[in-house]
Coordinates of C-alpha atoms and ligand atoms in Angstrom, one line a residue:
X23 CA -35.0 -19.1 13.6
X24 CA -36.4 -19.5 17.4
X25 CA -34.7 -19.2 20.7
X26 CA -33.3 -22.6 21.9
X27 CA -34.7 -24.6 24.6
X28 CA -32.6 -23.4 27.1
X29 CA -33.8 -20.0 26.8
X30 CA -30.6 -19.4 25.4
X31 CA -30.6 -16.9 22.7
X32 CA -28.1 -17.6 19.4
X33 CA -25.9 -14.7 18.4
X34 CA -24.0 -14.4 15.4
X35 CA -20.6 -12.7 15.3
X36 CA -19.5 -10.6 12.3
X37 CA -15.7 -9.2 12.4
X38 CA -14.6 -7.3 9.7
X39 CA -11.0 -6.7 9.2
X40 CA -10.7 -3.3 7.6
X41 CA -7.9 -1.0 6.3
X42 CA -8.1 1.4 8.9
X43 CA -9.3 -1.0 12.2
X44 CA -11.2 -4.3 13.0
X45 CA -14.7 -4.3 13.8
X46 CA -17.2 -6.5 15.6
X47 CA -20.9 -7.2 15.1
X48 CA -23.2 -9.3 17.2
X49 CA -26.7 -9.7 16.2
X50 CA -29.2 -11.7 17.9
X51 CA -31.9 -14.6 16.0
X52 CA -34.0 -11.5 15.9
X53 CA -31.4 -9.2 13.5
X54 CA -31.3 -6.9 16.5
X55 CA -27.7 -5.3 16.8
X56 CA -26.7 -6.6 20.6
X57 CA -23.5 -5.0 20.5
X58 CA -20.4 -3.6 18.4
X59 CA -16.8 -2.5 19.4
X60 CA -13.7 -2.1 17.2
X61 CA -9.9 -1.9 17.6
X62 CA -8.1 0.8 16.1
X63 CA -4.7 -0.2 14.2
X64 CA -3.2 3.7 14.7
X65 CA -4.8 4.5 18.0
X66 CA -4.7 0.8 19.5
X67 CA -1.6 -0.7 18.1
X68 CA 0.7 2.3 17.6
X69 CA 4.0 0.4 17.5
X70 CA 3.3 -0.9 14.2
X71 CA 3.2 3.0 12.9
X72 CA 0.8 3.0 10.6
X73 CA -1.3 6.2 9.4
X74 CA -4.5 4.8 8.1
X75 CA -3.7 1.2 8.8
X76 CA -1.3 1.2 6.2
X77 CA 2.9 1.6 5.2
X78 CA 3.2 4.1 2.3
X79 CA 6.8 4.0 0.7
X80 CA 8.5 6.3 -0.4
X81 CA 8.1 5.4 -4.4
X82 CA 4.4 7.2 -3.7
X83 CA 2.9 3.6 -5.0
X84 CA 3.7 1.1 -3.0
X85 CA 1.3 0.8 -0.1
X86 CA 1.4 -1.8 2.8
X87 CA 0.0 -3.1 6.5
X88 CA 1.6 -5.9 8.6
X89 CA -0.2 -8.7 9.0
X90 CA 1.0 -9.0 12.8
X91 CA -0.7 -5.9 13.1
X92 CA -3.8 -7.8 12.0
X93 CA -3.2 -10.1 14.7
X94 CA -2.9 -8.6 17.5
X95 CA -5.6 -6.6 17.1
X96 CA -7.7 -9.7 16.8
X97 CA -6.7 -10.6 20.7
X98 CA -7.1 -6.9 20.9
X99 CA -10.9 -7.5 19.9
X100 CA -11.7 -10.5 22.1
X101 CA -10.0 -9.1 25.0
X102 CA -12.0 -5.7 25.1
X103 CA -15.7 -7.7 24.5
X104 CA -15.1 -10.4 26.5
X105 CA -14.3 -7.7 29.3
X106 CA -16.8 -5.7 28.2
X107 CA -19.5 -9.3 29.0
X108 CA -20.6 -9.9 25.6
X109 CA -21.8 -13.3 26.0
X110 CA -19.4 -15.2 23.8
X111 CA -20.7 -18.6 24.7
X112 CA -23.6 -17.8 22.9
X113 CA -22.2 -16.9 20.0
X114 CA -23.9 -19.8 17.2
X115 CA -21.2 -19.1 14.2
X116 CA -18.8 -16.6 13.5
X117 CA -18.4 -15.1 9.6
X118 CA -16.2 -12.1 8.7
X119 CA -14.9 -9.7 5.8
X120 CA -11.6 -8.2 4.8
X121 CA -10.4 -5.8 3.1
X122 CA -10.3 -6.8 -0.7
X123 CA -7.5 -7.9 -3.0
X124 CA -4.5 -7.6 0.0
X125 CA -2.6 -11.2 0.4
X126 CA -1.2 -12.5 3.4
X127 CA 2.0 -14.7 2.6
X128 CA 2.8 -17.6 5.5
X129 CA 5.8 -19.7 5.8
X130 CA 6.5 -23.5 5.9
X131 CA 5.8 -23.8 9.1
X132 CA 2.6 -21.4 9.8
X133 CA 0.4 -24.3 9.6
X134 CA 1.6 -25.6 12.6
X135 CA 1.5 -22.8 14.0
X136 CA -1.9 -22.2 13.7
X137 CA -2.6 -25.5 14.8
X138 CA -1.0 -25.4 18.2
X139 CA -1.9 -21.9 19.4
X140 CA -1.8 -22.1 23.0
X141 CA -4.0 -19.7 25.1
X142 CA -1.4 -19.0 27.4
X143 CA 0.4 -16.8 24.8
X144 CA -0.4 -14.1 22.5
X145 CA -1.6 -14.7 19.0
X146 CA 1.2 -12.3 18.2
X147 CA 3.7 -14.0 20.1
X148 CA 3.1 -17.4 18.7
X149 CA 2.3 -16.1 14.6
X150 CA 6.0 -13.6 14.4
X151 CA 7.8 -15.7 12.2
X152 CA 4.5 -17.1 10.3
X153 CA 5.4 -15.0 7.3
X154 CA 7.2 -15.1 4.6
X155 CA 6.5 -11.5 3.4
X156 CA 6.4 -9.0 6.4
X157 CA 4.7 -6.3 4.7
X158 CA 1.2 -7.6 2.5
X159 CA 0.6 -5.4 0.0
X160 CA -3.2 -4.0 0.6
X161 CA -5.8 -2.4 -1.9
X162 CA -4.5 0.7 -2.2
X163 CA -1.0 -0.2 -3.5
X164 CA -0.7 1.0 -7.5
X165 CA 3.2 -0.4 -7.7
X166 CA 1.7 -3.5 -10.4
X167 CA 1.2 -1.2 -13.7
X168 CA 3.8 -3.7 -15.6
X169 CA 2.3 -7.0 -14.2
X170 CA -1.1 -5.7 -15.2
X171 CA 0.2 -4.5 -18.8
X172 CA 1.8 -8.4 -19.3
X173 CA -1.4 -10.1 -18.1
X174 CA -3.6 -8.2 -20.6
X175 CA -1.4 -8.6 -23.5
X176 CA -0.5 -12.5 -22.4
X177 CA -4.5 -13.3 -21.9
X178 CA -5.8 -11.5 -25.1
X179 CA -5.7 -8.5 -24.0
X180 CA -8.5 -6.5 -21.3
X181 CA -11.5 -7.5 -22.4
X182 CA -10.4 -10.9 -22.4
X183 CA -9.1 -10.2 -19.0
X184 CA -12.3 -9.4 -17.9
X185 CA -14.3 -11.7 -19.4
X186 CA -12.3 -14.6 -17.8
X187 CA -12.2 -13.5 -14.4
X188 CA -14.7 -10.5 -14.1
X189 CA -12.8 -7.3 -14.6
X190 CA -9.9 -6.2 -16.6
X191 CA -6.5 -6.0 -14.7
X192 CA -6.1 -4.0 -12.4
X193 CA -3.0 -2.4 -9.8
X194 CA -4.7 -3.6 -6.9
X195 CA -5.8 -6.8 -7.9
X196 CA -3.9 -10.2 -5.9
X197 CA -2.8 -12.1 -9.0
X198 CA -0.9 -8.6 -10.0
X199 CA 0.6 -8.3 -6.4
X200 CA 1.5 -12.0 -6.2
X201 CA 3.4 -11.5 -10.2
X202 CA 5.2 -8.2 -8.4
X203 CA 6.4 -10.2 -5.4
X204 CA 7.5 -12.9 -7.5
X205 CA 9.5 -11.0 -10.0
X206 CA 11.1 -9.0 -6.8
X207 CA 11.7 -11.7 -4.3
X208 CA 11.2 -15.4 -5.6
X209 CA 13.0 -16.3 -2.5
X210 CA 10.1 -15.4 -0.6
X211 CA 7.8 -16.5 -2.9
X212 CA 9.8 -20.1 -3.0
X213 CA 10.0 -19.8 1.3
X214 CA 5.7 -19.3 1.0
X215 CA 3.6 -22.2 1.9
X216 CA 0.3 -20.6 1.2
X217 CA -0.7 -16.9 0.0
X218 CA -4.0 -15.8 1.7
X219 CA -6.5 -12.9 1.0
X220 CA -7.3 -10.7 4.1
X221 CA -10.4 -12.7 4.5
X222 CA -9.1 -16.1 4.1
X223 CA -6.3 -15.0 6.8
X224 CA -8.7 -14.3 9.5
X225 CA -11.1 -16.9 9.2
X226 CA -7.4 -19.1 9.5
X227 CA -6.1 -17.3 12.5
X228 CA -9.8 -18.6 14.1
X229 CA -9.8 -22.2 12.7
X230 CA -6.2 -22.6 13.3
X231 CA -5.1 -23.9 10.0
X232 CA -5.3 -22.0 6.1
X233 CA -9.3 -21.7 5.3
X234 CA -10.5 -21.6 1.9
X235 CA -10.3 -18.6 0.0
X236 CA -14.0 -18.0 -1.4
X237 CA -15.3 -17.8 -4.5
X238 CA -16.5 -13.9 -4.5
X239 CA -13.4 -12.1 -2.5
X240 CA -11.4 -14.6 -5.0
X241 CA -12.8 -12.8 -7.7
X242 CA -10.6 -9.9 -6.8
X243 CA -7.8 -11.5 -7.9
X244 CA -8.0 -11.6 -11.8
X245 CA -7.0 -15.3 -11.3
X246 CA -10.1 -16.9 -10.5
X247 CA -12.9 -18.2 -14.0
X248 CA -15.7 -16.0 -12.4
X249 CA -18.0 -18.3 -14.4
X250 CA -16.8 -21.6 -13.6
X251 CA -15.6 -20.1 -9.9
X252 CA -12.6 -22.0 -9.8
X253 CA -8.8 -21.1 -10.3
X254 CA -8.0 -20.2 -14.1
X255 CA -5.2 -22.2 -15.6
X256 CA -4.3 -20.0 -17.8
X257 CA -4.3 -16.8 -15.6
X258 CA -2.2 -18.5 -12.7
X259 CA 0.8 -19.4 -15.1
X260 CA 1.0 -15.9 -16.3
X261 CA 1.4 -15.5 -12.3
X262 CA 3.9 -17.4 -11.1
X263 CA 4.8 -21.0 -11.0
X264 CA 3.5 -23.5 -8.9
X265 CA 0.5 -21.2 -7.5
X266 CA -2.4 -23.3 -7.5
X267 CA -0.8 -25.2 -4.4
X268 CA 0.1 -22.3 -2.7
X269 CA -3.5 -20.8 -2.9
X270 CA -5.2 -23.3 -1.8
X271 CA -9.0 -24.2 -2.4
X272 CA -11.7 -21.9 -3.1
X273 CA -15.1 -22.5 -1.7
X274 CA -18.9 -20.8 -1.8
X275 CA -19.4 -17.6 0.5
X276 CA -22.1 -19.8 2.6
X277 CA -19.9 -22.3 3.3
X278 CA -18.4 -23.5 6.9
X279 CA -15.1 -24.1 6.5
X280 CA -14.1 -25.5 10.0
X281 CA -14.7 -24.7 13.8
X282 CA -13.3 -22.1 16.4
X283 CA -9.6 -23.0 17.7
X284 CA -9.5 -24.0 21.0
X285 CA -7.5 -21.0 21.6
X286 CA -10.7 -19.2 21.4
X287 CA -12.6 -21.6 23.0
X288 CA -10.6 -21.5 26.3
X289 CA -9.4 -17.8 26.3
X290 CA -12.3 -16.4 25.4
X291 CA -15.1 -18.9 26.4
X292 CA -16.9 -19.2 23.0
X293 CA -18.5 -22.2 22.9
X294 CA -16.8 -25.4 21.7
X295 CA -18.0 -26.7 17.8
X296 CA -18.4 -23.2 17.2
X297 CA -18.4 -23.0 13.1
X298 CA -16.3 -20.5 11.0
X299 CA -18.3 -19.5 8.0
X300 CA -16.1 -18.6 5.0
X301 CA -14.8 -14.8 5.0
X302 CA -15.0 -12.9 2.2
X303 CA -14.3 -9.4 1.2
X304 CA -15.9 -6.0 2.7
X305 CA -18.0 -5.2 -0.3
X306 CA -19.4 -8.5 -0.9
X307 CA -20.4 -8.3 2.7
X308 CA -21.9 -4.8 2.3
X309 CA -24.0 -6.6 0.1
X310 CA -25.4 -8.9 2.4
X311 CA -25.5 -6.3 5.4
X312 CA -28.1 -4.6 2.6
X313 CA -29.6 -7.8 2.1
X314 CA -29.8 -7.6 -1.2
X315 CA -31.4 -11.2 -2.1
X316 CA -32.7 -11.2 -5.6
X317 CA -31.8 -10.8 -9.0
X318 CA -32.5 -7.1 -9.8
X319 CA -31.8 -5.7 -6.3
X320 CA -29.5 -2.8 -6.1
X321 CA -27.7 -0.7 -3.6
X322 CA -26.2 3.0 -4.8
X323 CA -23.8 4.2 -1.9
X324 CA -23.8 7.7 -1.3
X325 CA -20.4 8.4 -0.2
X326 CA -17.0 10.1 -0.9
X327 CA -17.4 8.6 -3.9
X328 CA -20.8 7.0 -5.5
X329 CA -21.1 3.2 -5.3
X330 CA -23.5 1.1 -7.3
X331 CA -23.6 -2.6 -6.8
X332 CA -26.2 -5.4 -7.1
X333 CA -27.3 -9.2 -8.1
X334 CA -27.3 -10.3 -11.4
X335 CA -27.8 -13.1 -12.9
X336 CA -26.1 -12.4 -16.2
X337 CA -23.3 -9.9 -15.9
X338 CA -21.7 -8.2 -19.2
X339 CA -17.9 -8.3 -18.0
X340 CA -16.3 -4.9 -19.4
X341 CA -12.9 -4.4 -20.2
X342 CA -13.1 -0.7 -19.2
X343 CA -14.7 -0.3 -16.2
X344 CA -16.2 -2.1 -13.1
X345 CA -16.5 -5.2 -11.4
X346 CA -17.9 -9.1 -11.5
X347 CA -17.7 -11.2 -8.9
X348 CA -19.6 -14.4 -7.3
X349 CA -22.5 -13.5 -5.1
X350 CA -21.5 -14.0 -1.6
X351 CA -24.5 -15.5 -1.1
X352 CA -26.0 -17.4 -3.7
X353 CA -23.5 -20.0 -5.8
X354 CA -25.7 -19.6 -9.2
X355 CA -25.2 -15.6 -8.9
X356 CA -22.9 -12.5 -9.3
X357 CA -22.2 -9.2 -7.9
X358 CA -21.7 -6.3 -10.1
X359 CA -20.2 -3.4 -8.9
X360 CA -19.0 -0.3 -10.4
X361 CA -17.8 3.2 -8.4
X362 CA -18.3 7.2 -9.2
X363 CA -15.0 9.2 -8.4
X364 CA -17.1 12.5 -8.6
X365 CA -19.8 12.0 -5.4
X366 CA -20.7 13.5 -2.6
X367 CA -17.5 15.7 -3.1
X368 CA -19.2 16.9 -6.3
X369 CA -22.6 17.6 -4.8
X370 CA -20.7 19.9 -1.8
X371 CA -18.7 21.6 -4.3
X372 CA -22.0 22.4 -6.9
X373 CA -23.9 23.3 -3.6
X374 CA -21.2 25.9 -2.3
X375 CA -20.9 27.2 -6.1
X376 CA -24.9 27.1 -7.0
X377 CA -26.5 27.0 -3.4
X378 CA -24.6 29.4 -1.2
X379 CA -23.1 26.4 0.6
X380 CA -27.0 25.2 1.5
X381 CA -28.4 21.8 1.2
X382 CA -32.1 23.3 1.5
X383 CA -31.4 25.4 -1.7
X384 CA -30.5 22.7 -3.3
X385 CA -32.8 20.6 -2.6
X386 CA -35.4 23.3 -3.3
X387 CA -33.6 24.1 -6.9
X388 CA -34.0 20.2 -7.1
X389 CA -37.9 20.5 -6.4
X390 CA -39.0 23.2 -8.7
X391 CA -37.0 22.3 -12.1
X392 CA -38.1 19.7 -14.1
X393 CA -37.0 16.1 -14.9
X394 CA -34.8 16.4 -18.1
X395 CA -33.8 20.2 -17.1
X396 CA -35.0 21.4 -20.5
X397 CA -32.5 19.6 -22.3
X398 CA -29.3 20.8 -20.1
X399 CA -26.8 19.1 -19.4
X400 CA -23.7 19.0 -17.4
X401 CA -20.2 16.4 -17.1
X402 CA -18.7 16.9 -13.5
X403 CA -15.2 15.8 -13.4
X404 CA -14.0 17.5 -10.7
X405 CA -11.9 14.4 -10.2
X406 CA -10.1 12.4 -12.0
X407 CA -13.1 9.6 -12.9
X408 CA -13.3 6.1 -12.6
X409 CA -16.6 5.7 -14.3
X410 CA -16.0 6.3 -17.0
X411 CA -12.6 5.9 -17.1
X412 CA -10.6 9.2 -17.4
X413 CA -7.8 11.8 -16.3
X414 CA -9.6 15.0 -18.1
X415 CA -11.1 17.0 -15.3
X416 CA -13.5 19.9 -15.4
X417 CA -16.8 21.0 -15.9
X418 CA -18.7 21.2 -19.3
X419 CA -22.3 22.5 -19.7
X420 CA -24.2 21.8 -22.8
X421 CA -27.7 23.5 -24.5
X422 CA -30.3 21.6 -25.8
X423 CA -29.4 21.8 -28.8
X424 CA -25.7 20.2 -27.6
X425 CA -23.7 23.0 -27.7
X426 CA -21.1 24.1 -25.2
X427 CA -22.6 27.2 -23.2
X428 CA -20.5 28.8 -20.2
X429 CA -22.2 28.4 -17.3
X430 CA -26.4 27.3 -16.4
X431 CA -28.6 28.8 -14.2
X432 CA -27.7 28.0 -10.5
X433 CA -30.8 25.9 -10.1
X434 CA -30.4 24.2 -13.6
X435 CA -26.9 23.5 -12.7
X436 CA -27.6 22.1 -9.3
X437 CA -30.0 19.4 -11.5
X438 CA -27.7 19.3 -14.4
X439 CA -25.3 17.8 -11.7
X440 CA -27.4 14.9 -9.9
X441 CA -28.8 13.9 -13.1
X442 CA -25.5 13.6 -15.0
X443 CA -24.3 11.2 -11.7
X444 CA -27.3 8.8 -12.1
X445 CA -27.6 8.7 -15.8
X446 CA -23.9 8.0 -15.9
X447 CA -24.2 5.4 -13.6
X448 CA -27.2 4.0 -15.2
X449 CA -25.4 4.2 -18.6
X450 CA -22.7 2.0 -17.1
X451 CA -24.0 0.0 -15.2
X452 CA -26.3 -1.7 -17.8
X453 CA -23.1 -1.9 -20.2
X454 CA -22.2 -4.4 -17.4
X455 CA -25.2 -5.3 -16.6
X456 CA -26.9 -3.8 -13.6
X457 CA -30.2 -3.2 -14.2
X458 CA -31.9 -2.5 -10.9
X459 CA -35.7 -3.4 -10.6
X460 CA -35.4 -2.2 -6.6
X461 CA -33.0 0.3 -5.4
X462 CA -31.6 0.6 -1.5
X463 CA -30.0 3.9 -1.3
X464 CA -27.7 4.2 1.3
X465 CA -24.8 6.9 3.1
X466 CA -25.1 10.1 4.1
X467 CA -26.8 11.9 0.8
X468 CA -29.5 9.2 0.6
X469 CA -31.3 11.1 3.6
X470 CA -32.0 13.6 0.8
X471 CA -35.2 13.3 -0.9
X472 CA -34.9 15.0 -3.9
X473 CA -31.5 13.4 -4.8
X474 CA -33.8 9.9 -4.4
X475 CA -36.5 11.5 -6.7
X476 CA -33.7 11.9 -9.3
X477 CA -32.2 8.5 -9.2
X478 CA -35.8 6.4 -8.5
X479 CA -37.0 7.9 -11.9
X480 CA -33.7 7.3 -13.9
X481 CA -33.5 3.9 -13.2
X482 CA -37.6 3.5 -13.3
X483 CA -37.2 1.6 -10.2
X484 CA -38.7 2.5 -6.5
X485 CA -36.1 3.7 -3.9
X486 CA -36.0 2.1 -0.5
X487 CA -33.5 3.3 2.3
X488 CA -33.1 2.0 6.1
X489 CA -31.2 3.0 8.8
X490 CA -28.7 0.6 7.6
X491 CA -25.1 1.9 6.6
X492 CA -23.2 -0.5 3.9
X493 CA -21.9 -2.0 6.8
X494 CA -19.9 -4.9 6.2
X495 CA -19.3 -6.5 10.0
X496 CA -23.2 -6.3 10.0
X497 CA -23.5 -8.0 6.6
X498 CA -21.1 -10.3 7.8
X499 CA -22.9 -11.7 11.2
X500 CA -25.6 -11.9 8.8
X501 CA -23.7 -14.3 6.9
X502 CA -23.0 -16.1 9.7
X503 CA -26.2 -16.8 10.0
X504 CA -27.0 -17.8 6.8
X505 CA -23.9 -20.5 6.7
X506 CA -25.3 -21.6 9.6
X507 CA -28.6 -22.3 8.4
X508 CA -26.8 -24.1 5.7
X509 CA -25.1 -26.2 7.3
X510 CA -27.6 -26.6 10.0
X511 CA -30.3 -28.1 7.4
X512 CA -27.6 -29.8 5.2
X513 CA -28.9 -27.6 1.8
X514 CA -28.2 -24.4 -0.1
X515 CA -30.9 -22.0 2.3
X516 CA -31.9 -19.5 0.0
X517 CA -30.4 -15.9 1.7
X518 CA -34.1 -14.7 1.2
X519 CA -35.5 -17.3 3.2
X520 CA -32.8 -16.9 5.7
X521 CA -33.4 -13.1 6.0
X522 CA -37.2 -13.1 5.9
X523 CA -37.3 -12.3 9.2
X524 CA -35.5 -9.2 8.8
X525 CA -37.4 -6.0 9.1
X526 CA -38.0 -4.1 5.8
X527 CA -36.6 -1.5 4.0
X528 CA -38.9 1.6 3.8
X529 CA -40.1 2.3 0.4
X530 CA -39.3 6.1 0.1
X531 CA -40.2 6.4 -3.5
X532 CA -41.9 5.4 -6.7
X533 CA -40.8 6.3 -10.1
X534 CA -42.3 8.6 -12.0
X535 CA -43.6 7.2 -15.6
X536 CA -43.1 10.6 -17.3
X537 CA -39.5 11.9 -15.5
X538 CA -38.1 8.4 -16.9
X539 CA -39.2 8.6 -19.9
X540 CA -37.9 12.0 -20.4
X541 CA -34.6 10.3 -19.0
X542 CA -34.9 7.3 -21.5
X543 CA -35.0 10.1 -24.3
X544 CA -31.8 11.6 -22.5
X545 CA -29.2 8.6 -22.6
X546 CA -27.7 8.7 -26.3
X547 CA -27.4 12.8 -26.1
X548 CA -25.7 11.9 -22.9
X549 CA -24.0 8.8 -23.6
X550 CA -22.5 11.1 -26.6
X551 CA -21.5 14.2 -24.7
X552 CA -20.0 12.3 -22.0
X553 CA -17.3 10.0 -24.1
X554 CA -16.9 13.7 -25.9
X555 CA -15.6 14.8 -23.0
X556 CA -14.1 12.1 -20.9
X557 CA -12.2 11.3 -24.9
Ligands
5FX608 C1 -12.8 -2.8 -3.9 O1 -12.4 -3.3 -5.1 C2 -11.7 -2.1 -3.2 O2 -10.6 -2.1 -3.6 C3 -11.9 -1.5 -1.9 O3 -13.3 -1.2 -1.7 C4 -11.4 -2.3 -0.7 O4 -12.1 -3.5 -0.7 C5 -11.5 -1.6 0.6 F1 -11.3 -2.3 1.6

């Protein structure tokens, strides 16, 4: 992409509307970051008392944010850049994320209101009575345990679940939420005109009228055919009646799916015919902020907790564990995704226990033990896990010859502890599969080279990492651009070609052919000890 005529450069705006705050991204044609700000919904918006963006009631389950929170903090947003001179007129196409699986229930009556936002007034003022359900139910609300029971045993049970929409059901998921709401209020389900995601919500607030829901945040909603990417007959009725109409169309991630409001336009001076790319939800935009662009490329997320995700072409749906959705960015792909409970918490707690409290030791313990650890091994549930699936906790240590033992050696059970984390998710990810032929490790345990030693020669696969954080307002802008691009040339622009001018990942290291075989050798014992323990 080249700098216009006019010497003009184009800038592409990513927003992403997150849990906790709502961010803003503007790269230039060059992928250069040209500036970022954020709104805080606690600090900024404090009369809508939320701790962590959200409502927690009382039954410990039930967890909530208000969507008019979510719009102010959008005029919030603009107000602060445009102050701040971002140069909004230049802004070529605006894309964004949300949080997953949260709805967004609006009115009879909201799609005139979106349509006749006048800049004079607040967003907030004009939107108040848009919604039929004050409070939408976000990600982390867990109140759906009977709606999800009923769907499995309606559909065929989970693994029929999963198979149909891409994971089994689950408490957060928006076809669970949307059964709850139903079965509590069907007056406000009968007063509801439309039921948004996050995602779909913001990109409407900007077009001023309901956007499409698209096809990869829909698949958070175990009510879309993740195969055929269109609404499931059969999963909506076991929903609630007359849904289809009330959600609305679902369209590609790369699609445009209409232009800035004039609202926008005028307050803000953004440029008029400026296109709205479809949102979609904050992982599948961490996956293109990675710019993972090809079958076999994989990000593992060092964080809190350990997340693996990646595009596949043919994904395994489970009815145990992780995720499948549509690619964000490529309509003939998926994204698989599956998430480690026992992280970077594990690591700090096996570092203060084995390390003295020092990430040198450990690294060095790391560096002078050998791939396979002499046939040790070690299951970490500190945590409750999610991968696999399980409420036993504790820590079991096992001989080479399989038995329970005690306790290791501190600088066995340093490795014992990284190599159990990768294998595990190597284990389960191919079960779905993942199978990564490139790896981008990313967060704040991927500056550690030893821990990218372990996991490059599990997976027989070189490990690149970047300055880049999963970062899903980045990896929205760069979605913006791509939609763009698409639109601009009237064609499906591969999201490699659009990214080819990105700079690269550095490739920090190269599998060793001995370590992964001695890891190939490990995965039955381990596959074996593991379900032994996690029962
Ligand atoms: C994914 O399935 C999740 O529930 C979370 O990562 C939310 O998307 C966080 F916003």
């Amino acid at each position: 992409m080249k700098k216009d005529g006019s010497g003009k450069t184009d800038l592409f705006l990513g927003l992403d509307l997150s849990t906790q705050g709502l961010k803003g991204t503007l790269i230039d044609a060059d992928f250069r970051v040209a500036a970022e700000d954020a709104v805080s919904f606690d600090g900024d918006l404090p009369e809508f008392k939320t701790e962590g963006g959200v409502h927690r009631r009382p039954d410990g389950l039930t967890v909530t944010s208000p969507p008019l929170m979510w719009v102010a903090a959008l005029d919030l947003l603009f107000a602060r850049v445009k102050s701040g001179g971002w140069p909004l007129a230049s802004v070529a196409a605006v894309c964004g994320s949300g949080q997953q699986h949260g709805s967004v229930w609006l009115k009879r009556g909201a799609r005139k209101a979106l349509a006749k936002l006048d800049p004079a007034r607040s967003l907030r003022e004009q939107l108040t009575d848009a919604f039929s359900v004050a409070d939408s139910p976000v990600w982390m609300d867990a109140g759906t345990q009977k709606q999800c029971d009923e769907r499995e045993a309606a559909l065929g049970g989970p693994q029929a679940v999963a198979d149909l929409t891409g994971s089994r059901a689950y408490l957060r998921f928006t076809g669970n939420q949307i059964a709850r709401i139903y079965a509590d209020d069907p007056a406000a389900y009968e007063r509801t005109d439309r039921i948004a995601l996050v995602s779909s919500f913001a990109a409407s607030l900007l077009i001023g009228d309901y956007a499409p829901i698209d096809t990869s945040d829909g698949s958070g909603m175990n009510l879309m055919d993740v195969r055929k990417r269109d609404w499931s007959r059969a999963a909506l009725e076991y929903t609630a009646p007359g849904l289809a109409a009330k959600l609305g169309p679902i369209v590609p991630g790369h699609e445009t799916v209409g232009t800035l409001h004039a609202y926008y336009v005028r307050k803000y001076g953004f440029s008029p015919q400026c296109p709205v790319v479809a949102f979609s939800g904050d992982n599948p935009n961490s996956l293109a902020g990675l710019r993972l662009q090809r079958a076999g490329d994989v990000a593992i997320s060092l964080g809190t907790s350990d997340t693996m995700f990646g595009y596949v072409l043919r994904p395994k749906p489970s009815g145990v564990e992780g995720h499948i959705f549509a690619n964000p960015v490529d309509p003939s792909a998926y994204m698989v995704m599956l998430c480690r409970m026992n992280g970077s918490l594990a690591r700090e707690r096996v570092r203060d226990a084995a390390a003295a409290g020092s990430w040198n030791t450990f690294s060095g313990f790391l560096h002078n033990t050998p791939a396979g650890n002499g046939g040790r091994m070690g299951i970490f549930f500190f945590e409750p896990e999610i991968t696999p699936p399980t409420r036993n906790t504790g820590v079991s240590f096992f001989d080479a010859d399989g038995k329970r033992i005690d306790t290791l050696p501190p600088e066995a059970e340093v490795r014992a502890l990284v190599e159990s984390q990768f294998i595990s998710l190597r284990l389960h990810g191919e079960g779905i599969g993942l199978m990564p032929s490139a790896i981008l490790a990313t967060g704040g345990a991927s500056a550690n080279r030893e821990i990218l030693r372990v996991i490059s020669d599990v997976f027989g696969a070189p490990v690149y990492t970047g300055e880049q954080t999963a970062s899903a307002s980045l990896g929205a802008a760069y979605r913006a651009m791509h939609g763009w691009m698409c639109k601009r040339e009237g064609r499906f622009v591969p999201f490699a070609e659009a990214m080819s001018g990105a700079p690269p990942f550095a490739r920090a290291v190269e599998p060793d052919a001995a370590a992964h075989e001695a890891y190939n050798r490990m995965l039955g014992r381990f596959a074996k000890l593991e379900e032994s323990v996690a029962g």
